[in-house]
């Protein structure tokens, strides 16, 4: 496979390379791609140095698969050019997610909808991915009516700038601020930009992407997305109301068998998911499973996952693996 990675030097780009190496992704030729200012710099993969090349050179090389993590405007401009050159493109930005003609994929949830003519595929938002991996098996069993979710998102989701700002706040180093307020020892209910309706773009991604991935526009979602100074992953407190009644035994049994899910739920032993324990793992960890005693058919869950792995890079690679395993890459 000839594989291009656009945004190879960024946090997610680097994580995609790490995960392809871990999973022995079948790369015969690697094309690291970045903006003009990075052309010529080197990145390493499997102990070998590769020079970063330009978009134009990468397109001319006609990669079989192109993985994007370079922001929405770059994806909008260049993904179609790579696709026209014959590549399957998987993009981490929000650019194509809500495009009616593009698939929004979490392989465990809706990988089966992928087809050979899918040339640009969108990787969902990290906070959406972990939520639908945990909730899809419960939706299949009890049919979700409404989701109320509060997130506690690692600063790594903002990219290197925010991680640098946090480090600067802690060490006193003079670092360019990307957040309007201090991140350290704080909780910022502000991820991405505010919309007319008072919600942030991040919160509306969870609303809209969930319905598209689950294939059910009847699912109501309301979200509050909060940035916190942790590393290791995003955490989510999820309150989910079903159309049908459930038992906690059924919920545990379903989640323990669910693809991509690990249940960590024994409060008597202080066992519950945490970002530090989810860090650098690919599963979605679910715990604090308990009935909402204030209304029937409603459940509370605590869901944690590494936002750079399953929330971005691993899901992207899993989509590419799915396409290869089902002969959808020509
Ligand atoms: C964040 N989900 O956490 C967004 C984008 N990675 O900032």
Short mmCIF file of C-alpha atoms and ligand atoms in Angstrom, two decimals:
data_model
loop_
_atom_site.label_atom_id
_atom_site.label_comp_id
_atom_site.label_asym_id
_atom_site.label_seq_id
_atom_site.Cartn_x
_atom_site.Cartn_y
_atom_site.Cartn_z
CA UNK A 1 0.00 0.00 0.00
CA UNK A 2 1.13 3.53 -0.82
CA UNK A 3 -0.10 5.63 2.12
CA UNK A 4 -0.04 9.43 2.43
CA UNK A 5 -0.43 11.11 5.83
CA UNK A 6 -1.44 14.76 5.51
CA UNK A 7 -0.55 16.61 8.71
CA UNK A 8 2.10 14.01 9.55
CA UNK A 9 3.92 16.28 12.03
CA UNK A 10 0.86 17.19 14.13
CA UNK A 11 -0.37 15.46 17.31
CA UNK A 12 -2.90 13.25 15.49
CA UNK A 13 -0.64 12.72 12.49
CA UNK A 14 2.13 11.45 14.73
CA UNK A 15 -0.37 9.24 16.58
CA UNK A 16 -1.60 7.77 13.26
CA UNK A 17 1.97 6.82 12.36
CA UNK A 18 2.47 5.26 15.81
CA UNK A 19 -0.72 3.22 15.49
CA UNK A 20 -0.02 2.06 11.91
CA UNK A 21 3.35 0.83 13.17
CA UNK A 22 1.79 -0.93 16.20
CA UNK A 23 -0.83 -2.60 13.99
CA UNK A 24 1.60 -3.48 11.19
CA UNK A 25 -0.54 -1.61 8.69
CA UNK A 26 0.56 -2.81 5.21
CA UNK A 27 2.59 0.21 4.09
CA UNK A 28 4.99 -0.35 1.19
CA UNK A 29 5.53 3.36 0.64
CA UNK A 30 4.89 6.20 3.14
CA UNK A 31 4.29 9.79 1.95
CA UNK A 32 4.35 12.27 4.86
CA UNK A 33 2.66 15.48 3.71
CA UNK A 34 2.42 18.89 5.35
CA UNK A 35 2.19 22.60 4.57
CA UNK A 36 4.85 24.28 2.42
CA UNK A 37 6.66 25.54 5.51
CA UNK A 38 7.27 21.96 6.67
CA UNK A 39 8.33 20.53 3.29
CA UNK A 40 11.80 19.06 3.56
CA UNK A 41 11.62 18.49 7.33
CA UNK A 42 11.83 14.84 8.33
CA UNK A 43 9.59 12.55 10.34
CA UNK A 44 10.49 9.04 11.44
CA UNK A 45 8.45 5.88 10.96
CA UNK A 46 9.56 2.41 12.06
CA UNK A 47 13.08 3.74 12.68
CA UNK A 48 13.44 5.26 9.22
CA UNK A 49 13.49 9.01 8.36
CA UNK A 50 11.13 10.34 5.69
CA UNK A 51 11.18 13.80 4.15
CA UNK A 52 7.91 15.71 4.27
CA UNK A 53 6.62 16.41 0.77
CA UNK A 54 4.16 18.92 -0.67
CA UNK A 55 0.49 18.28 -1.41
CA UNK A 56 1.12 18.50 -5.15
CA UNK A 57 3.93 15.91 -5.03
CA UNK A 58 1.80 13.59 -2.89
CA UNK A 59 -1.18 13.85 -5.26
CA UNK A 60 1.08 13.12 -8.24
CA UNK A 61 2.35 10.01 -6.45
CA UNK A 62 -1.24 8.62 -6.49
CA UNK A 63 -1.41 7.08 -2.99
CA UNK A 64 -3.84 4.21 -2.43
CA UNK A 65 -4.92 5.61 0.94
CA UNK A 66 -4.60 9.18 2.25
CA UNK A 67 -5.12 9.98 5.93
CA UNK A 68 -5.86 13.65 6.71
CA UNK A 69 -5.39 15.50 9.98
CA UNK A 70 -4.76 19.03 8.77
CA UNK A 71 -7.89 21.03 9.53
CA UNK A 72 -11.08 21.63 7.68
CA UNK A 73 -10.00 24.14 5.05
CA UNK A 74 -7.10 21.95 3.88
CA UNK A 75 -9.38 18.90 3.78
CA UNK A 76 -12.03 20.76 1.78
CA UNK A 77 -9.47 21.90 -0.79
CA UNK A 78 -7.27 18.81 -1.10
CA UNK A 79 -9.31 15.70 -0.20
CA UNK A 80 -11.15 15.81 -3.56
CA UNK A 81 -7.80 16.13 -5.41
CA UNK A 82 -6.42 13.02 -3.70
CA UNK A 83 -9.69 11.19 -4.39
CA UNK A 84 -9.57 12.19 -8.07
CA UNK A 85 -6.03 10.77 -8.16
CA UNK A 86 -7.53 7.43 -7.09
CA UNK A 87 -6.96 7.53 -3.33
CA UNK A 88 -9.36 6.55 -0.55
CA UNK A 89 -9.28 9.58 1.76
CA UNK A 90 -10.09 9.39 5.49
CA UNK A 91 -10.32 12.85 7.05
CA UNK A 92 -10.18 13.72 10.74
CA UNK A 93 -11.56 17.26 10.38
CA UNK A 94 -15.22 18.25 10.56
CA UNK A 95 -15.16 19.37 6.90
CA UNK A 96 -16.97 16.38 5.39
CA UNK A 97 -18.76 14.89 8.43
CA UNK A 98 -22.21 16.30 7.79
CA UNK A 99 -21.95 16.18 3.98
CA UNK A 100 -24.95 14.10 2.86
CA UNK A 101 -22.81 12.36 0.25
CA UNK A 102 -20.03 11.30 2.62
CA UNK A 103 -19.97 8.51 5.19
CA UNK A 104 -19.24 9.26 8.89
CA UNK A 105 -17.77 6.06 10.28
CA UNK A 106 -17.05 4.29 13.56
CA UNK A 107 -16.31 0.74 12.35
CA UNK A 108 -17.85 -1.03 15.38
CA UNK A 109 -21.04 0.99 14.91
CA UNK A 110 -21.63 1.50 11.17
CA UNK A 111 -18.65 0.10 9.25
CA UNK A 112 -21.13 -2.01 7.27
CA UNK A 113 -22.36 1.04 5.34
CA UNK A 114 -18.97 1.50 3.61
CA UNK A 115 -18.93 0.84 -0.13
CA UNK A 116 -16.23 0.71 -2.83
CA UNK A 117 -17.34 4.05 -4.26
CA UNK A 118 -16.73 5.79 -0.94
CA UNK A 119 -13.66 7.87 -1.78
CA UNK A 120 -13.79 10.53 0.98
CA UNK A 121 -14.74 9.16 4.41
CA UNK A 122 -15.11 11.32 7.52
CA UNK A 123 -13.71 10.36 10.91
CA UNK A 124 -16.12 11.61 13.61
CA UNK A 125 -15.31 13.96 16.45
CA UNK A 126 -13.46 12.26 19.32
CA UNK A 127 -16.15 12.99 21.92
CA UNK A 128 -18.80 11.52 19.61
CA UNK A 129 -16.82 8.36 18.81
CA UNK A 130 -16.45 7.17 22.40
CA UNK A 131 -20.11 7.91 23.14
CA UNK A 132 -21.54 5.95 20.18
CA UNK A 133 -19.22 2.96 20.78
CA UNK A 134 -20.67 2.68 24.29
CA UNK A 135 -24.29 3.48 23.40
CA UNK A 136 -24.90 1.69 20.07
CA UNK A 137 -25.29 -1.81 21.65
CA UNK A 138 -27.69 -0.33 24.21
CA UNK A 139 -29.61 1.46 21.44
CA UNK A 140 -29.99 -1.85 19.60
CA UNK A 141 -31.37 -3.47 22.76
CA UNK A 142 -33.53 -0.72 24.28
CA UNK A 143 -33.86 2.08 21.63
CA UNK A 144 -32.47 5.42 22.81
CA UNK A 145 -34.93 8.31 23.15
CA UNK A 146 -32.70 11.06 24.61
CA UNK A 147 -29.07 11.60 25.66
CA UNK A 148 -27.83 14.25 28.10
CA UNK A 149 -24.02 14.31 28.07
CA UNK A 150 -21.42 16.40 29.91
CA UNK A 151 -17.84 15.98 28.73
CA UNK A 152 -14.51 16.54 30.50
CA UNK A 153 -12.12 16.81 27.57
CA UNK A 154 -8.34 16.56 27.69
CA UNK A 155 -6.42 19.62 26.61
CA UNK A 156 -4.71 17.43 23.98
CA UNK A 157 -7.93 17.66 21.99
CA UNK A 158 -7.09 21.28 21.26
CA UNK A 159 -3.79 20.38 19.70
CA UNK A 160 -0.19 21.25 20.46
CA UNK A 161 -0.85 24.95 21.09
CA UNK A 162 -3.08 24.33 24.08
CA UNK A 163 -0.76 21.65 25.47
CA UNK A 164 2.07 24.18 25.19
CA UNK A 165 -0.06 26.87 26.91
CA UNK A 166 -0.76 24.50 29.82
CA UNK A 167 2.94 23.67 30.11
CA UNK A 168 3.77 27.39 30.05
CA UNK A 169 1.25 28.08 32.81
CA UNK A 170 2.82 25.36 34.94
CA UNK A 171 6.49 26.19 34.26
CA UNK A 172 6.29 29.96 33.86
CA UNK A 173 7.65 29.69 30.30
CA UNK A 174 6.32 32.49 28.07
CA UNK A 175 4.04 30.56 25.68
CA UNK A 176 1.58 32.02 23.13
CA UNK A 177 -1.94 31.62 24.59
CA UNK A 178 -4.54 29.79 22.47
CA UNK A 179 -7.22 29.84 25.17
CA UNK A 180 -8.72 33.13 26.44
CA UNK A 181 -8.44 31.93 30.05
CA UNK A 182 -5.96 29.98 32.13
CA UNK A 183 -6.27 26.23 31.54
CA UNK A 184 -4.35 24.94 34.57
CA UNK A 185 -6.52 24.22 37.66
CA UNK A 186 -9.54 25.37 35.63
CA UNK A 187 -12.54 23.96 33.74
CA UNK A 188 -13.49 25.80 30.54
CA UNK A 189 -17.04 25.26 29.17
CA UNK A 190 -15.78 26.43 25.78
CA UNK A 191 -14.60 23.98 23.10
CA UNK A 192 -14.58 25.40 19.58
CA UNK A 193 -16.72 28.46 18.80
CA UNK A 194 -20.09 29.52 20.20
CA UNK A 195 -23.09 29.26 17.84
CA UNK A 196 -26.22 31.43 17.61
CA UNK A 197 -28.13 28.96 19.83
CA UNK A 198 -25.68 29.35 22.72
CA UNK A 199 -24.07 25.94 22.18
CA UNK A 200 -20.49 25.47 21.04
CA UNK A 201 -19.61 23.79 17.73
CA UNK A 202 -18.23 20.87 19.77
CA UNK A 203 -21.58 20.40 21.49
CA UNK A 204 -23.48 20.56 18.20
CA UNK A 205 -21.06 17.99 16.70
CA UNK A 206 -22.16 15.54 19.40
CA UNK A 207 -25.80 16.29 18.61
CA UNK A 208 -25.60 15.97 14.82
CA UNK A 209 -22.90 13.34 14.37
CA UNK A 210 -24.58 10.93 16.79
CA UNK A 211 -27.79 10.85 14.73
CA UNK A 212 -25.86 10.33 11.47
CA UNK A 213 -23.60 7.54 12.79
CA UNK A 214 -26.43 5.74 14.59
CA UNK A 215 -28.67 6.19 11.53
CA UNK A 216 -31.55 7.43 13.66
CA UNK A 217 -32.66 11.07 13.55
CA UNK A 218 -35.11 10.45 16.38
CA UNK A 219 -32.29 10.32 18.96
CA UNK A 220 -32.30 13.59 20.90
CA UNK A 221 -28.91 14.75 22.23
CA UNK A 222 -28.03 17.74 24.41
CA UNK A 223 -24.39 18.31 25.38
CA UNK A 224 -22.13 20.46 27.52
CA UNK A 225 -18.48 20.13 26.48
CA UNK A 226 -15.81 21.21 28.98
CA UNK A 227 -12.03 21.49 28.61
CA UNK A 228 -9.96 20.33 31.58
CA UNK A 229 -6.19 20.18 32.13
CA UNK A 230 -5.76 16.41 31.97
CA UNK A 231 -3.89 14.14 29.61
CA UNK A 232 -4.87 10.64 28.64
CA UNK A 233 -8.35 11.03 27.32
CA UNK A 234 -11.84 12.48 27.32
CA UNK A 235 -14.38 11.58 30.01
CA UNK A 236 -18.15 11.79 29.63
CA UNK A 237 -21.03 11.65 32.10
CA UNK A 238 -23.93 10.25 30.02
CA UNK A 239 -27.58 10.13 31.03
CA UNK A 240 -29.56 8.07 28.51
CA UNK A 241 -33.31 7.60 28.35
CA UNK A 242 -34.61 4.56 26.46
CA UNK A 243 -37.95 3.84 24.82
CA UNK A 244 -37.95 0.43 26.53
CA UNK A 245 -37.23 -0.76 30.08
CA UNK A 246 -33.92 -2.48 30.91
CA UNK A 247 -32.28 -4.26 33.80
CA UNK A 248 -28.75 -3.43 35.02
CA UNK A 249 -27.86 -7.10 34.52
CA UNK A 250 -28.83 -6.80 30.84
CA UNK A 251 -26.81 -3.56 30.49
CA UNK A 252 -23.70 -5.13 32.02
CA UNK A 253 -24.07 -8.28 29.91
CA UNK A 254 -24.48 -6.28 26.69
CA UNK A 255 -21.55 -3.90 27.39
CA UNK A 256 -19.23 -6.72 28.44
CA UNK A 257 -19.74 -8.27 24.98
CA UNK A 258 -19.77 -4.97 23.03
CA UNK A 259 -16.97 -4.48 20.41
CA UNK A 260 -14.39 -1.91 21.48
CA UNK A 261 -15.78 -1.62 25.02
CA UNK A 262 -14.14 -2.53 28.33
CA UNK A 263 -16.34 -2.37 31.44
CA UNK A 264 -14.55 -1.09 34.57
CA UNK A 265 -17.27 -0.94 37.19
CA UNK A 266 -16.63 -1.96 40.79
CA UNK A 267 -17.00 1.12 43.05
CA UNK A 268 -16.50 -1.08 46.12
CA UNK A 269 -12.92 -1.54 44.89
CA UNK A 270 -12.65 2.06 43.62
CA UNK A 271 -12.68 0.61 40.11
CA UNK A 272 -14.01 3.02 37.45
CA UNK A 273 -12.61 4.46 34.19
CA UNK A 274 -10.18 7.38 34.41
CA UNK A 275 -8.17 9.24 31.72
CA UNK A 276 -4.83 8.19 33.20
CA UNK A 277 -5.84 4.51 33.03
CA UNK A 278 -7.31 4.88 29.52
CA UNK A 279 -4.20 6.65 28.20
CA UNK A 280 -2.55 4.96 25.19
CA UNK A 281 -5.23 2.26 24.99
CA UNK A 282 -7.77 1.86 22.17
CA UNK A 283 -10.85 0.71 24.03
CA UNK A 284 -13.76 2.78 25.29
CA UNK A 285 -13.97 2.27 29.07
CA UNK A 286 -17.41 2.27 30.71
CA UNK A 287 -18.23 2.40 34.41
CA UNK A 288 -20.41 4.00 37.11
CA UNK A 289 -23.29 2.08 35.47
CA UNK A 290 -26.40 2.89 37.49
CA UNK A 291 -30.10 3.51 37.14
CA UNK A 292 -31.31 7.13 37.05
CA UNK A 293 -33.71 6.87 39.97
CA UNK A 294 -35.47 10.10 39.05
CA UNK A 295 -37.20 8.74 35.94
CA UNK A 296 -38.00 5.32 34.40
CA UNK A 297 -36.07 3.68 31.52
CA UNK A 298 -33.07 5.95 32.14
CA UNK A 299 -29.44 5.04 32.84
CA UNK A 300 -26.27 6.88 33.94
CA UNK A 301 -22.85 5.91 32.57
CA UNK A 302 -19.29 7.23 32.83
CA UNK A 303 -17.32 6.75 29.58
CA UNK A 304 -13.59 7.40 29.10
CA UNK A 305 -11.33 6.94 26.09
CA UNK A 306 -7.99 8.17 24.73
CA UNK A 307 -9.07 11.00 22.42
CA UNK A 308 -5.90 10.86 20.31
CA UNK A 309 -6.26 7.10 19.79
CA UNK A 310 -9.82 5.76 19.50
CA UNK A 311 -11.03 9.35 19.35
CA UNK A 312 -8.96 10.09 16.28
CA UNK A 313 -5.98 8.07 15.00
CA UNK A 314 -7.03 4.50 15.85
CA UNK A 315 -10.55 4.97 14.50
CA UNK A 316 -9.03 6.37 11.28
CA UNK A 317 -6.73 3.36 10.89
CA UNK A 318 -9.60 1.00 11.73
CA UNK A 319 -11.64 2.55 8.89
CA UNK A 320 -8.68 1.99 6.53
CA UNK A 321 -8.33 -1.62 7.77
CA UNK A 322 -12.05 -2.19 7.24
CA UNK A 323 -11.80 -0.88 3.66
CA UNK A 324 -8.83 -3.20 2.98
CA UNK A 325 -10.39 -6.26 4.67
CA UNK A 326 -13.56 -5.84 2.59
CA UNK A 327 -11.68 -5.14 -0.69
CA UNK A 328 -13.03 -1.58 -0.86
CA UNK A 329 -9.68 -0.02 -1.85
CA UNK A 330 -8.96 -0.36 -5.58
C1 LIG B 1 -11.40 18.74 21.00
N1 LIG B 1 -12.92 17.20 19.93
O1 LIG B 1 -11.32 17.94 21.93
C2 LIG B 1 -12.15 18.40 19.73
C3 LIG B 1 -11.24 18.28 18.56
N2 LIG B 1 -10.21 17.32 18.75
O2 LIG B 1 -10.87 19.87 21.02
#
